[in-house]
Coordinates of C-alpha atoms and ligand atoms in Angstrom, one line a residue:
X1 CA 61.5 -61.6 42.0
X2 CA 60.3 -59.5 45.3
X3 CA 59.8 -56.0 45.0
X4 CA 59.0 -55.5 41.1
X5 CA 55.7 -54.6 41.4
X6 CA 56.8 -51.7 44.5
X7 CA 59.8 -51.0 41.5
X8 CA 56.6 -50.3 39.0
X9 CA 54.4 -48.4 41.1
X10 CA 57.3 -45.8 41.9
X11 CA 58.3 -45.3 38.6
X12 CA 55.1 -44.7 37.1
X13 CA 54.0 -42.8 39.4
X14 CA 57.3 -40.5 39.2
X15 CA 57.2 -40.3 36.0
X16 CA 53.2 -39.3 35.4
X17 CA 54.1 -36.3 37.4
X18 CA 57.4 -35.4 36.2
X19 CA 57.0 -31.5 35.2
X20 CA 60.1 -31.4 32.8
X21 CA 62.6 -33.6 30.9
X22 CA 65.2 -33.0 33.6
X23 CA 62.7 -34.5 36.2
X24 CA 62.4 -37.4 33.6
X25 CA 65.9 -37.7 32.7
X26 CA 66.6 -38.2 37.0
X27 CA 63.9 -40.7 37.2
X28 CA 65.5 -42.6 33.7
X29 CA 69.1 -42.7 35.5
X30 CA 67.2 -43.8 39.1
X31 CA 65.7 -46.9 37.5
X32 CA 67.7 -47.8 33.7
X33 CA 71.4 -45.8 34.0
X34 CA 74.2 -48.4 34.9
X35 CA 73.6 -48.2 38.9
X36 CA 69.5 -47.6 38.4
X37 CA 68.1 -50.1 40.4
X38 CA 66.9 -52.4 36.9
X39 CA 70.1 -52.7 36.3
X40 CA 70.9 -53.3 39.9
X41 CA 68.4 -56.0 39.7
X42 CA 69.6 -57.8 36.7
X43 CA 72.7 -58.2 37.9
X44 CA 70.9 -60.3 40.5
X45 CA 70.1 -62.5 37.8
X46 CA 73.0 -64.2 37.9
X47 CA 72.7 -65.6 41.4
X48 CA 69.6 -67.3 40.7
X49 CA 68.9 -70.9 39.3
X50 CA 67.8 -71.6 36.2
X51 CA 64.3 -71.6 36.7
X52 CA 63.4 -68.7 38.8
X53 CA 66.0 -66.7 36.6
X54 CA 64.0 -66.9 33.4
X55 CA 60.9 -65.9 35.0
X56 CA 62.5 -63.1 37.1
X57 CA 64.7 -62.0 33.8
X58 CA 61.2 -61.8 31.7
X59 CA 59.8 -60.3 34.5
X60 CA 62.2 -57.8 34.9
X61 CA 62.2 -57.3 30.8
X62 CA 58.5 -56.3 30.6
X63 CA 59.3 -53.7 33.4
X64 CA 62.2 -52.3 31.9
X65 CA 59.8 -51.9 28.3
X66 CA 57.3 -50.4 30.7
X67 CA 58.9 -47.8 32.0
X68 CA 60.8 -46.7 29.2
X69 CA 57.2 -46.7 27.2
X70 CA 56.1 -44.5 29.9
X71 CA 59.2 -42.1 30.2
X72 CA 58.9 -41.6 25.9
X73 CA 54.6 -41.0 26.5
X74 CA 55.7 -38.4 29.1
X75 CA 58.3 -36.8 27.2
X76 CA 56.1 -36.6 23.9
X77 CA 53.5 -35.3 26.1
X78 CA 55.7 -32.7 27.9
X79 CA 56.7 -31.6 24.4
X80 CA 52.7 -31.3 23.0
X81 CA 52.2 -29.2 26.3
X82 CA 54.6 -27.4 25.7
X83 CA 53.8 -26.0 22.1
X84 CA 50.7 -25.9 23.0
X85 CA 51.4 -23.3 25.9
X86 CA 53.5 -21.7 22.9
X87 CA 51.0 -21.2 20.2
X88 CA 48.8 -19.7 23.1
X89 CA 51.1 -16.9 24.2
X90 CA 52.2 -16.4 20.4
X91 CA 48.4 -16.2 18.9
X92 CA 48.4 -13.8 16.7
X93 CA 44.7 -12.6 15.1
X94 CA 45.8 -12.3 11.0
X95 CA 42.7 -10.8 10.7
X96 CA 42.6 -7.7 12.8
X97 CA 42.0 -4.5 10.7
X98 CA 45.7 -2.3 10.9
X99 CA 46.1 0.4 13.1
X100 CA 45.8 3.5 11.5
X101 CA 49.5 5.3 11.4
X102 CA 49.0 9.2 11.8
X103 CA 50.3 11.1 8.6
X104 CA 50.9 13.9 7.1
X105 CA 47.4 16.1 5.3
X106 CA 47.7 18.4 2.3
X107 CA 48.5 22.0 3.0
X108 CA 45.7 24.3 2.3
X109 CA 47.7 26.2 -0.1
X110 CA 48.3 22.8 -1.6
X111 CA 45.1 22.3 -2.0
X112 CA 43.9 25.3 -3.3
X113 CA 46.6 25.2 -5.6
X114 CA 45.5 22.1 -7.2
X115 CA 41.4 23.1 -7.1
X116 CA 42.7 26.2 -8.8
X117 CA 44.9 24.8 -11.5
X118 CA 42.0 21.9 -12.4
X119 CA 39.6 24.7 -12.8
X120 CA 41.8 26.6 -15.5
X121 CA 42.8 23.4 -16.5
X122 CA 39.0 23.2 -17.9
X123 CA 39.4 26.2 -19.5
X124 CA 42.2 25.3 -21.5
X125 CA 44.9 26.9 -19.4
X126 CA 48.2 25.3 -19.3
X127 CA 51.1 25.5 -16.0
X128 CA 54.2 27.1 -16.1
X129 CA 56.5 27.2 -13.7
X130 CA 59.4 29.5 -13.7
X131 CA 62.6 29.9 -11.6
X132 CA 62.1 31.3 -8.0
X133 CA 65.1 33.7 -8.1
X134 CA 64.7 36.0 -11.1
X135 CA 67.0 38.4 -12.7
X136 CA 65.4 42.2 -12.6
X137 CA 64.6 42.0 -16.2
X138 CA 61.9 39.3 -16.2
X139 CA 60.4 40.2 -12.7
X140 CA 60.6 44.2 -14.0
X141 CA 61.6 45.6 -16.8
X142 CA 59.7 43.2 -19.3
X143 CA 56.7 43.9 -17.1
X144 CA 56.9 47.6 -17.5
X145 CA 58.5 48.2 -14.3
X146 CA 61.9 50.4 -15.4
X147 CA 64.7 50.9 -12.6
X148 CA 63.3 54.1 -11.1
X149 CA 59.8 52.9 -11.4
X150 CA 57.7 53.7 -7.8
X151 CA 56.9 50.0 -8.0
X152 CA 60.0 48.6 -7.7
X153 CA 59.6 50.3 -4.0
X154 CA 56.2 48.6 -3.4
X155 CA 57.4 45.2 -4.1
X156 CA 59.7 45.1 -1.1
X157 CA 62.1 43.2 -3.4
X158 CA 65.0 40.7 -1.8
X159 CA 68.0 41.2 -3.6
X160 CA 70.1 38.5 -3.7
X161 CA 73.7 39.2 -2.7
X162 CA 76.5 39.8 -5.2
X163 CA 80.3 38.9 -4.8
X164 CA 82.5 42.0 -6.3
X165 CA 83.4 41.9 -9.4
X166 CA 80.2 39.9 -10.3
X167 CA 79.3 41.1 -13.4
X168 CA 76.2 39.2 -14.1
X169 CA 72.8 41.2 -14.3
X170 CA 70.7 41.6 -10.6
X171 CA 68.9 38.6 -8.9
X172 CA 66.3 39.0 -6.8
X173 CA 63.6 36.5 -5.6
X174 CA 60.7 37.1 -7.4
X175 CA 58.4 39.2 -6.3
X176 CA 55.5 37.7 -8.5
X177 CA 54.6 35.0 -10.8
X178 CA 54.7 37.4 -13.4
X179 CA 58.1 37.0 -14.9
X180 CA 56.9 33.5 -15.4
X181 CA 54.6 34.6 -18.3
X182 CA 56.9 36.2 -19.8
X183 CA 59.3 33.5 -20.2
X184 CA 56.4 31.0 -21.7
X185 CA 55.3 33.7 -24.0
X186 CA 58.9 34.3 -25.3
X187 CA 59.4 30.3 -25.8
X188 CA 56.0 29.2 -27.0
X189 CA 55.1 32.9 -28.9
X190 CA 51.1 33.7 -29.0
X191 CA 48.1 32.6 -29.2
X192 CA 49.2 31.1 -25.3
X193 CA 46.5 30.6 -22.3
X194 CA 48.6 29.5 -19.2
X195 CA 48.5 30.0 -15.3
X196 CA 51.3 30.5 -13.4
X197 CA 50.9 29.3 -9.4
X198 CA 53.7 29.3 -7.5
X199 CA 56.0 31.2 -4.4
X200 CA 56.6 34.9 -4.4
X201 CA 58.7 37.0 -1.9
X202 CA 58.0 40.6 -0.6
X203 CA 59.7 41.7 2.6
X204 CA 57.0 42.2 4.7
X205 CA 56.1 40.9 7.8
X206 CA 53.4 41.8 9.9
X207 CA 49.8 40.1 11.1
X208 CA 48.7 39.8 7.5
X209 CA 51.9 39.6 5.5
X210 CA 54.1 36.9 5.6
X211 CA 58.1 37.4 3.8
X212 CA 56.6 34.5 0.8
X213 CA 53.3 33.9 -0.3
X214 CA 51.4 32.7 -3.4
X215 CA 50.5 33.9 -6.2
X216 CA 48.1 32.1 -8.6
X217 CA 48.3 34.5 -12.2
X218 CA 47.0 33.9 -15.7
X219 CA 47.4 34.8 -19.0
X220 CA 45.2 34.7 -22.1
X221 CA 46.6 36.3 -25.4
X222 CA 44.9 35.5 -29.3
X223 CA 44.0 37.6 -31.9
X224 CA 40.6 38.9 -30.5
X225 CA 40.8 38.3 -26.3
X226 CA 38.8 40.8 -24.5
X227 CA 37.8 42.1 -21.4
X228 CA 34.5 40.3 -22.1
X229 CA 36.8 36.9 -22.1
X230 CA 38.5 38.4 -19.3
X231 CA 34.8 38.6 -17.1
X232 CA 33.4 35.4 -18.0
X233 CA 36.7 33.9 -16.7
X234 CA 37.1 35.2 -13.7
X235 CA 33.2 34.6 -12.9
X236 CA 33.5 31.0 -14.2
X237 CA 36.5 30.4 -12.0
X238 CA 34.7 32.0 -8.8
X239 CA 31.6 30.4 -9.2
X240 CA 33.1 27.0 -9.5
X241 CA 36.2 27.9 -6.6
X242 CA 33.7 28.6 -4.2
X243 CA 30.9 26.0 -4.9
X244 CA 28.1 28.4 -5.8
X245 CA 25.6 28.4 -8.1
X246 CA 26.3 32.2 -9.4
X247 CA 28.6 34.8 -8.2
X248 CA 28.8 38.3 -9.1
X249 CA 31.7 40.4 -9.5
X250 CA 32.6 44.0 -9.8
X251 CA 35.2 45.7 -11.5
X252 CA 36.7 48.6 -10.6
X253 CA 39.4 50.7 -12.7
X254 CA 42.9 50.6 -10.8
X255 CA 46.6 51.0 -12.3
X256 CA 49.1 48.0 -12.3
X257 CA 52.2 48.7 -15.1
X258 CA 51.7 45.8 -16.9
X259 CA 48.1 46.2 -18.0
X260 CA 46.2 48.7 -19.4
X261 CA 43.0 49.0 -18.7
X262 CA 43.5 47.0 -15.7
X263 CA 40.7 46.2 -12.8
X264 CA 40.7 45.3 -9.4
X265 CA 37.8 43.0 -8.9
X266 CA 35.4 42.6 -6.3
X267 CA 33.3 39.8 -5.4
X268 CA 29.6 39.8 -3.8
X269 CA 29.4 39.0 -0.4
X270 CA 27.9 38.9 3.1
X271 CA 29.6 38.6 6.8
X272 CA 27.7 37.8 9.4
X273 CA 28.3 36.4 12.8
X274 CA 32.0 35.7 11.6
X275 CA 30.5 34.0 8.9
X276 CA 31.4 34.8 5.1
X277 CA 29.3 34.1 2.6
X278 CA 30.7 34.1 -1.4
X279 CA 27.7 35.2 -4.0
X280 CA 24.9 37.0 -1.8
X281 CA 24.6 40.1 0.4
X282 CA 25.3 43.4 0.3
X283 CA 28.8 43.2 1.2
X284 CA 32.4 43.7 -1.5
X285 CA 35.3 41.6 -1.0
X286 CA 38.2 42.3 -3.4
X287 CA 39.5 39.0 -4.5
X288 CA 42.2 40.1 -7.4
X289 CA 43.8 41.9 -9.9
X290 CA 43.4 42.2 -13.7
X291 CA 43.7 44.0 -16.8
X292 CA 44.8 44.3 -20.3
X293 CA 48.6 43.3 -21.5
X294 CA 50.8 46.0 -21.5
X295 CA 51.2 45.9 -25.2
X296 CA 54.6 47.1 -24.0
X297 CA 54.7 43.9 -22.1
X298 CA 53.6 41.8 -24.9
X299 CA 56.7 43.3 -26.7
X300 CA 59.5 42.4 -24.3
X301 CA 58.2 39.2 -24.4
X302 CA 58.6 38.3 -28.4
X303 CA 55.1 38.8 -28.9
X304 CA 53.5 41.6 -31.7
X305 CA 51.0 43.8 -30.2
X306 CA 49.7 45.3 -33.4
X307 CA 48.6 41.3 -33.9
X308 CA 47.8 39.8 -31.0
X309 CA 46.0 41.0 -27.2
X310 CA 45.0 39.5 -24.2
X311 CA 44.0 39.9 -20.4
X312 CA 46.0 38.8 -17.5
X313 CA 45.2 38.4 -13.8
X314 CA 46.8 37.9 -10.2
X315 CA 45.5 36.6 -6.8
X316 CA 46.8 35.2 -3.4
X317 CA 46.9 32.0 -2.9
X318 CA 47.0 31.7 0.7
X319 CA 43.8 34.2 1.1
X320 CA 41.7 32.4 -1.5
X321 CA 42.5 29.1 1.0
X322 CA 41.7 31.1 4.0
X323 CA 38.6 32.5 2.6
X324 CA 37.4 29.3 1.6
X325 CA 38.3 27.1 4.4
X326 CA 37.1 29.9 6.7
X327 CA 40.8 30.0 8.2
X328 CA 41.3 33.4 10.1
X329 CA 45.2 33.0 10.9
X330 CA 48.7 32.4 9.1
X331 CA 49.9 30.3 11.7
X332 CA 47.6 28.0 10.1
X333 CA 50.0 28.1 7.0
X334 CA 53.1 28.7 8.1
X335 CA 53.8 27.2 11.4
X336 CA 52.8 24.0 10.3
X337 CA 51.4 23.6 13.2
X338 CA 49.0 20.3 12.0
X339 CA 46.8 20.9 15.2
X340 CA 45.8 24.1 13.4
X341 CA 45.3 22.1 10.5
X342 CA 42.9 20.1 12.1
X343 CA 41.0 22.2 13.3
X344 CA 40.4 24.0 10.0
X345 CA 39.7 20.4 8.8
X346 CA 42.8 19.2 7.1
X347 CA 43.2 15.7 9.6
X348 CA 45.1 13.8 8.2
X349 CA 42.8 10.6 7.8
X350 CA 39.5 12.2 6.7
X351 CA 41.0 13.8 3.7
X352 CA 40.7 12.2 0.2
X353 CA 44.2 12.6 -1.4
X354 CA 44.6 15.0 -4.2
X355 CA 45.0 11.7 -6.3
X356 CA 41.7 10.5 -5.4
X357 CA 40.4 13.8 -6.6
X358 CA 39.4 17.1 -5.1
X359 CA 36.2 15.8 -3.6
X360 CA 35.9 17.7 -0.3
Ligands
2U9_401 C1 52.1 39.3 -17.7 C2 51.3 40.4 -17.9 C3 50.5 40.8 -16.9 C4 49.2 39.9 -13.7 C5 48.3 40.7 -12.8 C6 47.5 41.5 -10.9 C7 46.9 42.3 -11.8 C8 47.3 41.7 -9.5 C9 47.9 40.9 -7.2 C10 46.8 40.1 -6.7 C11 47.0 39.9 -5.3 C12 49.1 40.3 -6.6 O1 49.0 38.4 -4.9 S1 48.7 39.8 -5.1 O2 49.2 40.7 -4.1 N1 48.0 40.9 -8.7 O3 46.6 42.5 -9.0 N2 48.3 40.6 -11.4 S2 47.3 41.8 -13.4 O4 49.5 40.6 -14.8 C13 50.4 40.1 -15.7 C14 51.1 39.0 -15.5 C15 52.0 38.6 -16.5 C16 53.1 38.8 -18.7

């Protein structure tokens, strides 16, 4: 039959280069569909004798095969290009470290808080919380402070408001950590040795007073606690807060209600070039307040003073952070501004978690 090999030489051809399966699906129609020229040419079997029909038909058999080999080669090899392309574009390295997601640090006073309760914690002191709005009992009288008392003045004291009629005792928000003490002395009774960390609020406001603060304030009461107790203490907690090898501190006679003796304490220190250093130099910084319970105080709280004694003591929270961390500023605190954070080295992603320990 003429022409079959001209009939071979297109197809292949058109279908080797055929980009897509629509390409190949035109060229299958063109050559094998009911009016493709195969079946054009079969049909022309039937005019033919005998003889040069068989030939022509086997002929015409083996090119049919052929080309539908070839379009099935091309369109499995379309395919395999096609996922291969694919898994290209869509590689994916499973092995590439993660990218580090920015997150929140620890607060300072967070911190702090936690170095300061695992120090006590050493110690055998206990934490006790306490609620955050007190009545005026707890957060006064029981510590010594009556109504007309010239320190109710000096705590600034938020009174929370009252409906009329309300005959329930005053609210306020407490104005130390105080009232706190007394509540786990009148539950637990003495001998007791607990700290108490937590908010206060004083309505004051200026460039270093913010409305709340915090307050960090122990309590040690047995049969025989002394001011001795109360010194080795406070120099134990210093030396260990700020990471020297001695400190020493002064103690100078001041007047809070609730103790008696009671001390403000000073600790040894110098400042120079902006720098502060804790344990050497010439320099006092007062770092808290102390004293002997009230034994009045002991009594409000359940607890008998002709059998049982003990020192307390009060600091800031917020200043031990910024004296240790060397951070001049509030906004630090309480804009939580993380930039200032950083800066005062609380990023996020070089701090150990409190969980992994205070290790800084
Ligand atoms: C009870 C009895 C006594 C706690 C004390 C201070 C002295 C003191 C200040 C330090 C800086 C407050 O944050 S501050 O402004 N505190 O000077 N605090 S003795 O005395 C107590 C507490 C509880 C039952």
């Amino acid at each position: 039959m003429d022409g079959l090999d001209a009939l071979k030489g297109k197809y292949l051809d058109g279908i080797a280069g055929a980009g897509d399966e629509a390409a190949l699906e035109e060229l299958r129609v063109a050559a094998l569909g009911k009016k493709g020229e195969i079946s054009l040419k079969m049909r022309e079997l039937g005019q033919m004798d005998p003889s040069a029909r068989q030939a022509a038909g086997a002929a015409l058999n083996r090119l049919k095969d052929e080309i539908d080999a070839a379009l099935r080669a091309r369109k499995a090899g379309l395919a395999d290009a096609a996922l291969d392309a694919r898994l290209k574009a869509e590689w994916l390295d499973v092995t590439l470290p993660g990218r580090p997601r920015r997150q929140g640090t620890i607060h300072p006073v967070s911190q702090v808080t936690e170095e300061v309760t695992a120090i006590f914690a050493d110690m055998g002191f206990a934490v006790a919380e306490g609620p955050q709005i007190e009545d005026d009992w707890h957060n006064f009288d029981a510590l010594n402070i009556p109504p007309e008392h010239p320190a109710r003045q000096e705590h600034d004291t938020f009174f929370m408001a009252r409906a009329e009629g309300d005959t329930r005792p005053p609210h306020v928000l407490r104005t130390h950590t105080s009232p706190v003490q007394i509540r786990a002395m009148a539950s637990q009774g003495a001998p007791i040795r607990v700290i108490a960390p937590g908010r206060v609020y004083r309505m004051d406001m200026d460039q270093t007073h913010t409305p709340m603060f915090h307050q960090v304030e122990g309590l040690a009461i047995d049969r025989d606690i002394s001011m001795a107790n109360l010194k080795w203490v406070l120099e134990e907690f210093c030396r260990s807060f700020f990471e020297v090898d001695s400190v020493e501190l002064r103690f100078r006679a001041s007047h809070f209600p609730f103790t008696e003796p009671s001390a403000e304490v000073d600790i040894r220190c110098s400042w120079e070039g902006g720098q502060l250093k804790i344990g050497e130099g010439d320099k006092w910084m007062e770092i808290l307040g102390s004293g002997m319970v009230h034994p009045k105080v002991l009594a409000a709280a359940g607890v008998d003073p002709t059998e049982w004694q003990g020192f307390a003591f009060g600091m800031g929270i917020d200043r031990l952070a910024m004296l240790k961390y060397g951070i001049p500023d509030l906004r630090a605190f309480f804009e939580s501004d993380l930039r200032w954070l950083r800066h005062y080295g609380f990023a996020a992603l070089d701090m150990p978690t409190v969980a992994g320990g205070l290790s800084r």
